[in-house]
């Protein structure tokens, strides 16, 4: 990459003074950061993609388990309380969902 090569060669052989190297370094580092941000993939928002989908249920079902976890983590905190000793079967009263305050 030409910008990276220019950045790496700023102080080579003492061509530039320390002050000029610092000045050019800041300018080139800014340009490198700008280029990196343009090349980086844009983050997706799985929750938004589901909500805006024509078929929300199908969109949710299509998400992989990790994206489902991320979406749920953003929306709520789920706490599973311990069951009584010897209890059998599923008890929904042991599942507590606390919606995050910004979601209300």
Coordinates of C-alpha atoms in Angstrom, one line a residue:
X1 CA 0.0 0.0 0.0
X2 CA 1.5 3.3 -1.1
X3 CA 0.3 5.3 2.0
X4 CA 1.8 2.6 4.4
X5 CA 5.1 2.7 2.5
X6 CA 5.3 6.4 2.8
X7 CA 4.4 6.2 6.5
X8 CA 7.1 3.5 7.1
X9 CA 9.7 5.5 5.2
X10 CA 9.2 8.9 6.9
X11 CA 12.3 8.8 9.1
X12 CA 14.5 6.6 6.9
X13 CA 18.0 7.9 6.5
X14 CA 17.3 11.1 8.5
X15 CA 15.7 12.8 5.4
X16 CA 13.1 14.6 7.5
X17 CA 13.5 16.4 10.8
X18 CA 11.8 14.9 13.9
X19 CA 9.2 17.7 13.8
X20 CA 8.4 17.0 10.1
X21 CA 8.2 13.2 10.8
X22 CA 5.7 13.9 13.6
X23 CA 3.7 16.2 11.4
X24 CA 3.6 13.8 8.4
X25 CA 3.1 10.8 10.6
X26 CA -0.1 12.3 12.1
X27 CA -1.4 13.2 8.7
X28 CA -0.6 9.7 7.2
X29 CA -1.9 7.9 10.2
X30 CA -5.2 9.7 9.8
X31 CA -5.3 8.7 6.1
X32 CA -4.5 5.1 7.0
X33 CA -7.4 5.1 9.5
X34 CA -9.7 6.5 6.9
X35 CA -8.7 3.9 4.4
X36 CA -9.1 1.1 7.0
X37 CA -12.6 2.3 7.9
X38 CA -13.6 2.3 4.3
X39 CA -12.3 -1.2 3.7
X40 CA -13.8 -2.7 6.9
X41 CA -17.1 -4.5 6.6
X42 CA -20.0 -2.6 8.0
X43 CA -21.4 -4.1 11.1
X44 CA -24.8 -5.7 10.7
X45 CA -27.6 -5.3 13.1
X46 CA -29.4 -8.6 13.2
X47 CA -32.1 -7.3 15.4
X48 CA -32.9 -4.5 13.0
X49 CA -32.8 -6.9 10.1
X50 CA -35.4 -9.2 11.8
X51 CA -37.7 -6.3 12.8
X52 CA -37.7 -4.8 9.3
X53 CA -38.1 -8.2 7.5
X54 CA -41.4 -8.8 5.8
X55 CA -41.7 -12.2 7.6
X56 CA -40.3 -11.6 11.1
X57 CA -40.7 -15.2 12.2
X58 CA -38.8 -16.5 9.1
X59 CA -36.1 -13.9 9.6
X60 CA -35.6 -14.9 13.2
X61 CA -35.5 -18.6 12.3
X62 CA -32.9 -17.9 9.6
X63 CA -30.4 -16.3 12.1
X64 CA -27.7 -18.6 13.4
X65 CA -27.6 -19.2 17.2
X66 CA -24.8 -16.7 17.8
X67 CA -26.8 -13.8 16.2
X68 CA -29.9 -14.9 18.2
X69 CA -27.8 -14.8 21.4
X70 CA -26.5 -11.3 20.6
X71 CA -30.0 -10.0 19.7
X72 CA -31.4 -11.3 23.0
X73 CA -28.5 -10.0 25.0
X74 CA -29.2 -6.5 23.7
X75 CA -32.9 -6.7 24.5
X76 CA -33.0 -8.5 27.9
X77 CA -31.4 -10.3 30.8
X78 CA -32.7 -13.8 31.3
X79 CA -32.2 -15.4 34.7
X80 CA -33.0 -19.1 35.3
X81 CA -33.6 -19.7 39.0
X82 CA -32.7 -23.0 40.6
X83 CA -35.5 -25.6 40.9
X84 CA -36.6 -27.2 44.1
X85 CA -34.8 -30.4 45.0
X86 CA -36.6 -33.4 43.4
X87 CA -38.7 -31.2 41.1
X88 CA -39.5 -32.7 37.7
X89 CA -40.5 -31.1 34.5
X90 CA -40.3 -27.5 33.2
X91 CA -41.4 -24.7 35.5
X92 CA -41.8 -21.4 33.7
X93 CA -42.0 -19.5 37.0
X94 CA -38.3 -20.1 37.4
X95 CA -37.5 -18.1 34.2
X96 CA -37.2 -14.3 34.8
X97 CA -36.9 -11.9 32.0
X98 CA -35.8 -8.3 32.7
X99 CA -36.1 -6.0 29.7
X100 CA -33.3 -3.5 29.5
X101 CA -34.5 -0.1 30.6
X102 CA -33.9 1.6 27.2
X103 CA -36.3 -0.9 25.6
X104 CA -39.4 0.1 27.6

